[in-house]
Amino acid sequence: FRRLGASMDYGRERFTMDDAYIEAVMRFFVHLWERGWLYRANRLVNWCPFHETSISDLEVEHVDVDDALTYARYPFVDGSGSLTIATVRPATILADVAVAVNPDDERYRDAIGKEVIVPFVERRVPVIADERVELGFGSGALKVTPGHDAVDFAIGADHGLPTPTLIGADGRMNETAGELAGLTQQEGDERVVAWLKVHDQLEKRESYRHSVGACSRCHTRIEPLISLQWWCAMEQPARPAIQALRERRVRYHPESQQRFALRSLEEIPDWNISRQLWWGHQQPLWYCPDGHVTCVWPPPDACRECGSAELERDPDVLDTWFSSALWPFATLGWPEQTPELGRYYPGNVNVTGRDIIRLWENRMIWTGLEVMGEIPFTDVIIHSTILAADGRRMSKSLGTGLDPLDVIAKYGADATRYGLLKMSSTQDVRFAEGAIEEGRKLANKLWNVSRLLLSKRAEPVSRPQSLEERWILARIDAVRAEVEEAWAQFDFSPSVQVLYRLIFDDFCDWYAEAIKPRLGESEVRATALAALERLLLLLHPVMPHVTEEIWSQFHVDSPLGRLIVAEWPEAAGTHAADLHAFDRVQEAAAIFRRSGVVVELEDDELRIFAAVVRPERAKTNGNAEAELARLRVEVERGERMLANEKFVANAKPDVVEAEREKLARYRRELDALSG
Ligand SMILES: [Zn+2]
Ligand SMILES: [Zn+2]
C-alpha cells in the first residue's frame, strides 16, 4: 500500500490480538451474553477431523469425489420382504434411527408405519414419511442418521428421534460403534459391506460421483458431527441491520450485492461462535463444579450463582470473524469513549471482496448498530476479483499469481494504479498488462509536456485569448464534471478513460501542440500553467506521484502547498460554448491522417490544424473523391445496420452504441469534407 501511494494513517496499525482489542472482544461477548443471545446447544457442525474444530458453512469448499454407492436391504420386522436404501457411507448404518420415504412415493405407501431391521446392529427402527426425502435418489428410501448428516439431523429433530454418533472428533469410529470402535471410516465401511454380503443383504454397489464438503484450509473431507457449541442467536441483532439496508442507509455497490447482502441478513442462521482451536480469543466463560456458567469480564474469582471459587475457563476460542466484526469501533478504542471514536465513527466507505459480505461486512453493520447505535459506514464497494490473463484464478500454487511489487517495479506505482482502475468492473476481470502500459504512456506524456510548458517560468493565471485556450478550459471543466459523477457512483474505469482522453489527446496532442508556436508569450504560458494546474488536481487521485512531482515544480512556495492536500476543484463554468470548438479540426485531422485529403478550414481552425497536424509533412496528396466515396459507403453501411431491427434488438447495447457513434463520426467527416 505504501508503494502504491495509499495515504493511510500508518502510525495507527491495529491487530485483533492487541491488548486493547482483546478488551473490546471480551466486553462485546459479555454484552451479547447480557442481551441473552448466547446459548449452548448440540448442533450438527462441519467438523474438520484434521484441525479437530468446527468450521462455518462459509469455510467449507465443495469438491466432486468418486464414491461407491452401496445398496443395502433392510428386512421388514413382519417378514413381508425388505426395503432397499442407498448410502455412500455404509459404516454409518450403525447409527441409523429410522428409514424415511417421501409421502408421495407410491412404492412405499404401505411401508410407512412398519418397522425394519438395521443391518449389522440388527436394531428395529420405524419407517417414517417425510417430504424432504428425494424421490429420485437411490431407491427413494433414506436411512436416517441424525448424528452424521445435516438433512437427517433436521428430519430426526422433527420426528423426535435420538441422535447417536459413532464417529469421534478424530474422524474414527468411537465406542458407540462397538466392535468397529477405533477403525477408520473406510475400514468400518468394508466391515459393514462384508456383513451385508454374508447375510445376502447387499443388493449392489455402483460408482457414484458427488459433491462433498472439504475444509477450505486443509482440504480434509468435512465430517458432519454433533457437537456442543456456543451460538449467538441472530434474529434480533440482525433486525436493525436489515432495516439499515432496506432504507439504504448502507449501500452496497453494485446494486446486485445490495440485494445479496440484504437477503443474507434476512435469512441469517444463528452463528456458531466457538472454535476448538488453541489460537484465538478464548471465550470469557467459566464453569464451576456444579455446572453453572459465569460470563463476565474481567475474569471472575467465584461462580456467580453458587460462589464456588473452583472455576474452569471454557477452552474454546472464538471464530476469528467474531473479533473482525468489531473492527470499525474496536480499532478506535471502544469500549472507552476515546476522542478517536467520537471523531472517526462512523466512517464512510468500506472496500472489500464479495466473498466476505456475510463473514465480515454484514457483521460489522449489525455489531456497529448494536453497540454504537449507528451504522459503521454508508457505502460498501465490492471490487472485482482480478483473474490471471488466461482467466484462471490467481494463486501461488498454480503459479498464476502476480506480485504487485514486481508490476510497480516494472511500470511504476502510478501506472499500476491507473491500470487497476481501468480494469476495475463489477465483474471478475482478467489481468491486462496493456492497461498498465497505457498508464505508463500517460504518465510519460504528461511529464514531457509539462517539462516543455515549465521550461520558462510564469505565474499560473488563466487569461485565455485564443480558441484553443478557451476550448481546453471548457474540456477540463467538462471532464471534471464527468469524473466527479463517475466517482460518486464508484465507477472507476470510465473515469480514468475520460481522464486519459483529456490529458493524452486533448491537452498534450492538441492544445500543447497548438500553442507551441506562441510559447514565448508569457500570457500564453500563464494560461497553460493554469490549465495544467487544474489537470493535475483532477489526475492526482489516480496518479499521485507524477502529479505531485510536476506540481512541486511550479508551486515551490505557493500558498496552495502540496497537491495532496489541495482541494478538489470547483466547476469553473467558463467557456462552455467552446466545448465543441475542435470537433471540425479533429475530424479534418482524422481524414487527413487516414487519407492525406485536406479539408478546407478557415481562420482559427486552419491555424490550429496547421500547427498540430502539420500537413506539409505529408508525402503525397490525398484523393478527395476517393475519400468522399469511402465515407459515403461507410455512412450507408452504418445506416443499414442501425435500421436493422434485429441487430438493434439483439446486439449488446455497447455494440449498438459504438455503431451509432461511428455513424455520427462518419457523417460529420462527410459534412466536413464536402464543405
Ligand atoms: Zn481443516
Ligand atoms: Zn456454581
XYZ file of C-alpha atoms and ligand atoms in Angstrom:
677
model
C 0.000 0.000 0.000
C 2.836 2.358 0.767
C 4.409 1.646 -2.596
C 1.091 2.301 -4.301
C 0.957 5.645 -2.536
C -2.068 4.924 -0.357
C -2.112 7.747 2.184
C -3.158 5.763 5.213
C -2.500 6.583 8.833
C 0.360 4.107 9.148
C 1.002 5.080 12.762
C -2.294 3.516 13.811
C -1.844 -0.067 12.710
C -4.095 -2.412 14.670
C -4.118 -6.142 15.222
C -7.052 -8.055 16.679
C -4.781 -9.617 19.313
C -3.620 -6.246 20.723
C -4.404 -5.873 24.434
C -6.913 -3.085 23.890
C -8.580 -5.052 21.133
C -8.841 -8.174 23.326
C -10.602 -5.981 25.876
C -13.160 -4.961 23.252
C -13.758 -8.561 22.177
C -14.326 -9.723 25.768
C -16.630 -6.820 26.565
C -18.644 -7.412 23.420
C -19.016 -11.112 24.237
C -20.288 -10.263 27.718
C -22.623 -7.702 26.151
C -24.164 -10.404 23.934
C -24.463 -12.669 26.985
C -26.284 -9.978 28.925
C -28.616 -9.468 25.988
C -29.475 -13.154 26.322
C -28.386 -14.017 22.794
C -25.704 -16.572 23.609
C -26.619 -20.181 24.158
C -25.009 -23.571 24.152
C -26.556 -26.295 22.103
C -25.860 -29.502 20.353
C -25.814 -28.872 16.708
C -24.619 -30.674 13.700
C -21.496 -28.788 12.773
C -18.984 -29.024 9.961
C -16.168 -30.813 11.667
C -12.666 -30.817 10.235
C -11.053 -34.040 11.570
C -7.592 -32.683 10.763
C -7.991 -29.367 12.556
C -10.320 -31.002 15.098
C -12.568 -27.986 15.130
C -15.928 -26.949 13.818
C -15.834 -24.599 10.872
C -18.553 -22.381 9.470
C -20.556 -23.216 6.344
C -18.733 -20.369 4.662
C -15.377 -22.064 5.218
C -16.465 -25.290 3.564
C -15.482 -25.812 -0.047
C -17.360 -28.255 -2.221
C -15.442 -30.769 -4.277
C -16.539 -33.607 -6.537
C -15.385 -37.067 -5.487
C -15.908 -40.586 -6.792
C -17.521 -42.824 -4.216
C -19.238 -46.179 -4.211
C -22.979 -46.152 -3.639
C -23.951 -49.201 -1.593
C -27.498 -50.554 -1.886
C -28.456 -52.473 1.270
C -31.645 -54.374 2.051
C -33.381 -53.708 5.375
C -35.834 -56.566 6.099
C -39.268 -55.735 7.491
C -39.808 -56.979 11.036
C -43.086 -58.611 10.000
C -41.303 -60.746 7.427
C -43.017 -59.076 4.454
C -39.876 -58.685 2.365
C -37.428 -55.809 2.587
C -36.752 -52.224 1.707
C -33.583 -51.047 -0.055
C -31.612 -47.960 0.890
C -28.565 -46.466 -0.837
C -25.625 -44.946 1.017
C -22.101 -43.762 0.288
C -21.140 -44.348 3.912
C -22.164 -47.886 4.924
C -20.398 -47.610 8.297
C -22.925 -45.027 9.436
C -25.676 -47.661 9.106
C -24.820 -48.472 12.722
C -26.251 -45.105 13.792
C -29.500 -45.344 11.807
C -32.598 -44.464 13.803
C -35.223 -44.719 11.063
C -35.829 -45.184 7.366
C -37.687 -42.326 5.722
C -39.680 -42.271 2.500
C -41.436 -39.486 0.689
C -45.188 -39.486 1.473
C -45.875 -39.062 -2.259
C -43.880 -42.145 -3.193
C -46.396 -44.797 -4.323
C -43.789 -47.554 -3.977
C -43.586 -47.192 -0.218
C -47.125 -46.187 0.738
C -47.694 -49.484 2.576
C -44.317 -49.420 4.298
C -44.982 -46.266 6.329
C -45.518 -47.136 9.977
C -43.890 -50.551 9.696
C -40.539 -51.419 11.239
C -37.353 -52.612 9.584
C -34.208 -54.201 10.982
C -30.992 -52.197 10.613
C -28.226 -54.440 9.253
C -25.148 -55.288 11.333
C -26.559 -53.982 14.646
C -29.919 -55.719 13.986
C -31.899 -52.947 15.643
C -35.584 -52.294 14.904
C -36.347 -48.810 13.565
C -39.554 -47.274 12.171
C -40.299 -46.362 8.563
C -41.387 -42.724 8.598
C -42.751 -40.331 5.980
C -41.014 -37.036 5.296
C -41.232 -34.835 2.220
C -37.554 -33.902 2.439
C -36.724 -37.354 1.073
C -35.759 -37.026 -2.590
C -37.813 -39.293 -4.794
C -35.067 -39.648 -7.353
C -32.078 -40.525 -5.185
C -31.050 -44.190 -4.933
C -34.059 -46.342 -4.182
C -36.138 -43.463 -2.847
C -35.817 -44.751 0.736
C -33.464 -42.849 3.020
C -31.640 -44.180 6.044
C -31.971 -41.545 8.760
C -28.708 -40.927 10.622
C -29.191 -37.665 12.539
C -25.735 -37.796 14.118
C -23.927 -37.637 10.799
C -25.912 -35.771 8.204
C -27.488 -32.335 8.138
C -30.741 -33.315 6.393
C -31.117 -36.372 8.629
C -30.482 -34.175 11.652
C -33.378 -31.925 10.672
C -35.661 -34.882 9.910
C -34.673 -36.590 13.173
C -35.344 -33.439 15.190
C -38.837 -33.044 13.688
C -39.706 -36.685 14.336
C -38.283 -36.719 17.872
C -35.631 -39.312 17.046
C -32.399 -39.851 19.014
C -29.019 -38.764 17.619
C -26.422 -41.439 18.293
C -22.953 -40.632 16.979
C -20.367 -43.218 16.125
C -17.625 -41.103 14.649
C -15.320 -39.255 17.011
C -13.597 -35.903 16.786
C -10.600 -37.617 15.174
C -12.794 -38.926 12.347
C -12.532 -42.568 13.550
C -15.278 -44.884 14.771
C -15.905 -44.362 18.501
C -17.045 -46.681 21.304
C -20.695 -46.490 20.169
C -19.542 -48.434 17.115
C -18.965 -51.470 19.354
C -16.688 -53.969 17.663
C -15.825 -51.396 14.982
C -14.503 -48.879 17.541
C -11.099 -47.462 16.644
C -11.382 -48.258 12.945
C -11.202 -45.626 10.255
C -14.457 -44.996 8.454
C -13.158 -46.764 5.388
C -12.333 -49.863 7.428
C -15.771 -49.580 9.008
C -17.359 -49.353 5.543
C -15.549 -52.518 4.454
C -16.666 -54.447 7.543
C -20.295 -53.430 7.075
C -20.268 -54.280 3.360
C -18.722 -57.682 4.177
C -21.500 -58.287 6.697
C -24.139 -57.362 4.086
C -22.602 -59.817 1.608
C -22.532 -62.672 4.094
C -26.160 -62.046 5.037
C -27.241 -61.613 1.430
C -28.466 -58.093 2.116
C -26.122 -56.380 -0.328
C -28.149 -55.593 -3.420
C -25.374 -53.914 -5.418
C -22.590 -51.344 -5.352
C -22.104 -48.793 -8.086
C -19.719 -45.932 -8.624
C -21.113 -42.545 -7.758
C -19.708 -39.070 -8.344
C -20.975 -36.424 -5.970
C -20.080 -33.206 -4.247
C -18.766 -33.314 -0.684
C -17.681 -30.609 1.731
C -13.993 -30.122 2.478
C -12.136 -27.835 4.853
C -11.114 -24.795 2.831
C -7.785 -24.623 4.653
C -6.560 -28.239 4.772
C -8.955 -29.816 2.207
C -9.804 -32.660 4.597
C -13.267 -34.047 3.995
C -15.738 -32.469 6.382
C -17.411 -34.678 8.928
C -20.910 -33.522 9.875
C -20.758 -34.070 13.616
C -22.953 -33.472 16.624
C -21.075 -31.275 18.976
C -21.759 -28.982 21.912
C -21.107 -25.453 20.706
C -21.751 -21.859 21.672
C -24.127 -19.941 19.464
C -25.279 -16.390 19.023
C -28.970 -16.086 18.208
C -29.149 -13.817 15.172
C -32.777 -12.938 14.648
C -32.838 -9.920 16.961
C -29.379 -8.451 16.318
C -29.885 -8.691 12.553
C -33.114 -6.674 12.586
C -31.641 -3.136 12.744
C -29.118 -4.102 10.057
C -31.894 -5.348 7.777
C -33.651 -2.036 8.361
C -30.484 -0.073 7.555
C -30.061 -1.903 4.251
C -33.719 -1.615 3.321
C -33.630 2.119 3.973
C -30.365 2.301 2.037
C -28.547 3.945 4.908
C -25.883 1.396 3.994
C -25.471 0.916 0.266
C -23.567 -1.914 -1.355
C -22.183 -1.236 -4.828
C -23.031 -2.675 -7.275
C -26.744 -2.953 -6.598
C -26.814 -6.740 -7.074
C -24.608 -7.067 -3.994
C -27.035 -4.919 -2.011
C -29.730 -7.473 -2.748
C -27.405 -10.343 -1.829
C -26.330 -8.685 1.432
C -29.914 -7.926 2.412
C -31.115 -11.434 1.617
C -28.216 -12.879 3.632
C -29.334 -10.863 6.641
C -32.988 -11.765 6.208
C -32.137 -15.468 6.100
C -29.329 -15.317 8.639
C -28.833 -18.536 10.644
C -27.647 -18.499 14.253
C -23.914 -18.010 14.453
C -21.719 -20.803 15.764
C -19.095 -18.672 17.507
C -16.989 -21.287 19.333
C -13.987 -22.990 17.803
C -11.892 -25.824 19.202
C -8.560 -24.259 18.347
C -5.662 -23.286 20.559
C -5.117 -19.951 18.839
C -7.597 -17.130 19.171
C -9.659 -15.159 21.667
C -10.638 -17.520 24.474
C -14.306 -17.179 25.399
C -14.912 -15.346 28.724
C -16.911 -18.258 30.138
C -16.219 -20.085 33.385
C -17.763 -23.278 34.730
C -17.991 -24.287 38.395
C -18.151 -27.938 39.541
C -21.949 -27.652 39.659
C -22.030 -26.718 36.009
C -23.069 -23.075 36.471
C -21.855 -20.778 33.742
C -20.344 -17.408 34.636
C -19.815 -14.920 31.837
C -18.084 -11.729 32.967
C -15.079 -9.632 32.147
C -12.553 -9.107 33.752
C -12.170 -12.751 34.892
C -14.223 -13.644 37.996
C -12.955 -15.101 41.306
C -16.096 -17.037 42.037
C -19.140 -18.590 40.411
C -21.881 -16.004 40.037
C -24.516 -18.489 41.169
C -23.020 -20.556 43.990
C -19.886 -18.615 44.879
C -17.595 -21.549 44.246
C -14.023 -20.453 43.635
C -13.277 -23.596 41.672
C -13.695 -22.148 38.251
C -12.544 -23.531 34.974
C -12.419 -21.390 31.887
C -14.025 -22.691 28.705
C -11.139 -23.818 26.494
C -12.883 -22.884 23.238
C -11.847 -19.818 21.312
C -13.961 -17.530 19.190
C -14.475 -17.721 15.460
C -11.876 -15.313 14.005
C -14.658 -13.285 12.384
C -16.019 -12.522 15.846
C -13.188 -10.100 16.557
C -13.131 -8.840 12.965
C -16.803 -7.919 13.269
C -15.867 -5.227 15.813
C -13.206 -3.621 13.629
C -14.853 -0.229 12.889
C -15.175 0.701 16.576
C -12.733 -1.609 18.414
C -9.815 -0.110 16.471
C -10.865 3.332 17.701
C -10.769 2.362 21.370
C -14.283 1.092 22.138
C -15.499 0.388 24.847
C -13.654 3.515 26.016
C -15.204 6.735 24.739
C -11.993 7.897 23.098
C -11.642 11.119 21.075
C -10.867 8.916 18.050
C -14.160 7.098 18.429
C -16.011 10.403 18.526
C -14.115 11.753 15.547
C -13.900 8.758 13.206
C -17.023 6.699 13.868
C -18.982 6.248 11.690
C -16.740 6.007 8.657
C -17.987 6.273 5.111
C -16.573 3.841 2.565
C -15.560 0.219 3.029
C -13.876 -1.613 0.158
C -13.932 -5.378 0.006
C -14.372 -8.584 -1.993
C -17.741 -10.232 -2.372
C -16.682 -13.481 -0.665
C -16.750 -11.851 2.758
C -20.057 -9.985 2.630
C -21.622 -12.463 5.055
C -18.461 -13.263 7.003
C -17.440 -9.704 7.670
C -19.366 -6.805 6.120
C -22.839 -7.638 7.400
C -21.440 -8.454 10.823
C -19.707 -5.079 11.103
C -23.040 -3.467 10.307
C -25.062 -5.220 12.997
C -22.381 -5.026 15.689
C -21.957 -1.303 14.977
C -25.685 -0.699 15.256
C -25.799 -2.787 18.433
C -23.100 -1.052 20.462
C -22.701 2.333 18.751
C -26.307 2.799 17.684
C -25.042 3.879 14.279
C -24.029 2.205 11.038
C -20.233 1.847 10.698
C -20.128 3.115 7.074
C -22.521 4.307 4.406
C -21.070 2.642 1.316
C -19.520 -0.731 0.642
C -17.711 -1.130 -2.650
C -17.445 -4.711 -3.806
C -14.471 -4.704 -6.147
C -13.708 -7.138 -8.930
C -11.527 -10.150 -8.450
C -8.613 -9.982 -10.851
C -8.002 -13.250 -12.636
C -4.829 -14.258 -14.406
C -4.599 -13.165 -18.049
C -5.765 -16.635 -19.166
C -8.868 -16.439 -16.975
C -7.639 -18.751 -14.238
C -7.759 -17.724 -10.626
C -4.580 -16.070 -9.377
C -2.896 -18.403 -6.954
C 0.555 -19.126 -5.666
C 0.187 -22.879 -6.060
C -0.991 -22.589 -9.679
C 1.849 -20.192 -10.397
C -0.697 -17.765 -11.833
C -0.151 -15.135 -9.164
C 1.408 -11.768 -9.749
C 3.350 -9.786 -7.186
C 2.112 -6.184 -7.318
C 5.581 -5.074 -6.238
C 7.001 -6.561 -9.453
C 4.409 -4.692 -11.505
C 5.208 -1.467 -9.666
C 8.930 -2.021 -10.201
C 8.373 -2.518 -13.925
C 5.813 0.200 -14.691
C 5.743 2.486 -11.659
C 3.123 2.911 -8.956
C 1.084 5.490 -10.889
C 0.834 3.287 -13.969
C -0.181 0.334 -11.787
C -2.897 2.371 -10.091
C -4.139 3.650 -13.432
C -4.187 0.150 -14.932
C -6.015 -1.406 -11.987
C -8.654 1.318 -12.073
C -9.059 0.879 -15.795
C -9.525 -2.896 -15.329
C -11.990 -2.455 -12.471
C -15.509 -3.623 -13.080
C -18.477 -5.120 -11.307
C -17.485 -8.464 -12.855
C -14.372 -10.531 -12.398
C -11.730 -9.298 -14.791
C -8.665 -10.754 -16.424
C -5.401 -9.056 -15.694
C -4.450 -6.881 -18.665
C -0.885 -5.664 -18.690
C -1.834 -3.348 -21.564
C -3.905 -1.201 -19.208
C -0.852 -0.647 -17.027
C 1.321 0.110 -20.059
C -1.261 2.685 -21.061
C -0.871 4.250 -17.625
C 2.867 4.492 -18.101
C 2.380 6.095 -21.522
C 0.065 8.670 -19.982
C 2.477 9.475 -17.148
C 5.396 9.848 -19.573
C 3.462 12.039 -21.964
C 2.204 14.317 -19.217
C 5.707 14.550 -17.777
C 7.252 15.531 -21.116
C 4.606 18.098 -21.997
C 4.809 19.596 -18.507
C 8.565 19.999 -18.861
C 8.015 21.862 -22.100
C 5.415 24.165 -20.536
C 7.544 24.704 -17.436
C 10.774 25.407 -19.319
C 10.141 29.098 -18.755
C 8.519 30.340 -15.567
C 5.161 32.068 -15.450
C 2.514 32.654 -12.814
C -0.349 30.186 -13.433
C -3.178 32.591 -14.208
C -5.917 31.817 -16.653
C -6.246 34.597 -19.264
C -7.387 32.794 -22.387
C -7.168 34.763 -25.615
C -7.367 32.176 -28.356
C -9.807 29.455 -29.300
C -7.562 26.569 -28.208
C -7.211 28.111 -24.758
C -10.927 28.574 -24.268
C -11.512 25.086 -25.656
C -9.087 23.267 -23.326
C -10.510 25.085 -20.298
C -14.008 24.050 -21.361
C -12.836 20.454 -21.877
C -11.181 20.325 -18.445
C -14.374 21.632 -16.901
C -16.495 19.046 -18.700
C -14.198 16.181 -17.694
C -14.140 17.437 -14.112
C -17.916 17.000 -14.003
C -17.767 13.572 -15.663
C -15.109 12.303 -13.257
C -16.952 13.666 -10.250
C -20.118 11.930 -11.389
C -18.337 8.612 -12.028
C -16.576 8.657 -8.662
C -19.813 9.426 -6.867
C -21.021 6.096 -8.325
C -17.701 4.349 -7.510
C -17.409 3.772 -11.240
C -13.673 3.961 -11.751
C -12.964 2.525 -15.174
C -14.819 5.181 -17.231
C -13.305 7.944 -15.112
C -9.719 7.035 -15.972
C -10.668 6.670 -19.617
C -12.058 10.209 -19.850
C -9.004 11.476 -17.986
C -6.763 9.699 -20.477
C -8.527 11.287 -23.446
C -8.432 14.712 -21.862
C -4.772 14.587 -20.941
C -3.187 12.487 -23.660
C -5.243 13.574 -26.660
C -6.736 16.949 -25.884
C -4.150 18.555 -23.635
C -0.892 17.066 -24.874
C -1.593 16.300 -28.539
C -3.892 19.186 -29.422
C -3.673 22.054 -27.019
C 0.060 21.921 -26.270
C 0.878 21.500 -29.960
C -1.450 24.347 -30.922
C 0.152 26.827 -28.533
C 3.725 25.675 -29.136
C 4.485 28.399 -31.700
C 3.396 31.042 -29.150
C 5.017 29.608 -26.004
C 7.367 32.578 -25.895
C 4.459 34.813 -24.847
C 4.130 34.952 -21.074
C 0.328 35.266 -21.267
C 0.143 32.002 -23.203
C 2.388 30.270 -20.678
C 0.365 31.644 -17.757
C -2.854 30.213 -19.161
C -1.142 26.928 -20.000
C 0.098 26.543 -16.436
C -3.326 27.411 -15.067
C -4.802 24.670 -17.256
C -2.056 22.250 -16.199
C -2.776 23.073 -12.572
C -6.409 22.046 -12.945
C -5.399 18.936 -14.838
C -3.083 17.851 -12.033
C -5.854 18.340 -9.495
C -8.102 16.027 -11.495
C -5.486 13.348 -12.094
C -3.924 13.353 -8.637
C -6.231 10.751 -7.048
C -5.308 8.345 -9.859
C -1.613 9.202 -10.260
C -0.440 10.881 -7.069
C 3.304 10.636 -7.640
C 3.865 12.134 -11.080
C 1.257 14.840 -10.473
C 2.771 15.828 -7.123
C 6.222 15.983 -8.705
C 5.071 18.226 -11.571
C 3.042 20.355 -9.153
C 6.074 20.887 -6.927
C 7.952 22.375 -9.872
C 5.729 25.416 -10.052
C 4.349 25.552 -6.516
C 7.575 25.739 -4.546
C 6.388 28.437 -2.177
C 2.794 28.523 -3.263
C 0.112 29.161 -0.649
C -1.663 26.167 -2.188
C 1.027 23.933 -0.710
C 1.321 20.308 -1.666
C -1.048 18.810 -4.190
C -2.129 16.000 -1.872
C -3.815 18.488 0.457
C -5.176 20.737 -2.291
C -8.943 20.978 -2.649
C -10.783 19.156 -5.417
C -11.525 21.910 -7.974
C -14.928 23.538 -8.235
C -16.556 23.840 -11.638
C -15.156 26.870 -13.460
C -18.293 27.234 -15.556
C -16.485 29.235 -18.223
C -16.149 28.894 -21.989
C -18.731 26.107 -22.176
C -19.747 27.498 -25.574
C -16.339 26.468 -26.934
C -16.532 22.859 -25.741
C -17.027 21.585 -29.284
C -14.802 24.138 -30.977
C -12.292 21.484 -32.021
C -14.735 18.998 -33.466
C -14.231 20.076 -37.077
C -10.460 20.369 -36.771
C -10.221 16.935 -35.190
C -12.393 15.448 -37.922
C -10.219 17.112 -40.532
C -7.155 15.633 -38.835
C -8.686 12.153 -38.816
C -9.442 12.411 -42.523
C -6.023 13.783 -43.322
C -4.135 11.187 -41.307
C -6.119 8.419 -42.888
C -6.178 9.546 -46.491
C -3.963 12.581 -46.949
C -7.018 14.578 -48.013
C -7.030 18.160 -46.725
C -10.397 19.506 -45.618
C -10.983 23.203 -46.219
C -10.783 25.181 -42.977
C -10.566 28.873 -42.153
C -9.131 31.211 -39.527
C -8.506 29.648 -36.099
C -9.384 26.192 -37.305
C -6.906 26.401 -40.139
C -4.186 27.796 -37.880
C -4.686 25.053 -35.281
C -4.818 22.366 -37.936
C -1.578 23.647 -39.396
C 0.176 23.781 -36.018
C -0.945 20.370 -34.794
C -1.249 18.229 -37.907
C 1.490 19.920 -39.942
C 0.088 18.807 -43.305
C 3.213 19.984 -45.121
C 4.940 16.838 -43.861
C 2.653 14.580 -45.880
C 4.443 12.783 -48.684
C 1.546 12.613 -51.110
C -1.658 14.463 -51.674
C -4.805 12.564 -50.913
C -7.573 11.696 -53.289
C -10.593 13.677 -52.055
C -13.027 11.949 -54.393
C -11.945 8.500 -53.221
C -12.231 9.545 -49.587
C -15.698 11.013 -50.171
C -16.798 7.790 -51.815
C -15.372 5.740 -48.977
C -17.183 7.833 -46.363
C -20.469 7.546 -48.288
C -20.108 3.752 -48.264
C -19.403 3.780 -44.529
C -22.388 6.026 -43.780
C -24.652 3.831 -45.877
C -23.382 0.682 -44.163
C -23.927 2.208 -40.721
C -27.424 3.411 -41.598
C -28.371 -0.005 -42.934
C -27.061 -1.707 -39.818
C -28.919 0.573 -37.434
C -32.105 0.295 -39.493
C -31.936 -3.469 -38.973
C -34.279 -4.043 -36.049
C -32.866 -7.484 -35.378
C -29.370 -6.101 -34.924
C -30.529 -3.268 -32.671
C -32.667 -5.616 -30.574
C -30.190 -8.489 -30.241
C -26.711 -6.994 -30.200
C -25.145 -5.918 -26.932
C -26.104 -2.321 -26.051
C -22.496 -1.114 -26.126
C -22.013 -2.610 -29.604
C -25.088 -0.766 -30.875
C -23.921 2.410 -29.168
C -20.483 2.072 -30.786
C -22.146 1.716 -34.204
C -24.189 4.862 -33.576
C -21.094 6.807 -32.602
C -19.206 5.557 -35.642
C -22.044 6.570 -37.936
C -22.240 10.033 -36.364
C -18.496 10.456 -36.840
C -18.591 9.406 -40.496
C -21.481 11.795 -41.097
C -19.549 14.662 -39.534
C -16.470 13.806 -41.568
C -18.556 13.629 -44.713
C -20.018 17.057 -43.941
C -16.574 18.486 -43.275
C -15.153 17.093 -46.476
C -17.995 18.104 -48.758
C -17.774 21.613 -47.255
Zn -9.050 -28.406 8.223
Zn -21.608 -22.530 40.629
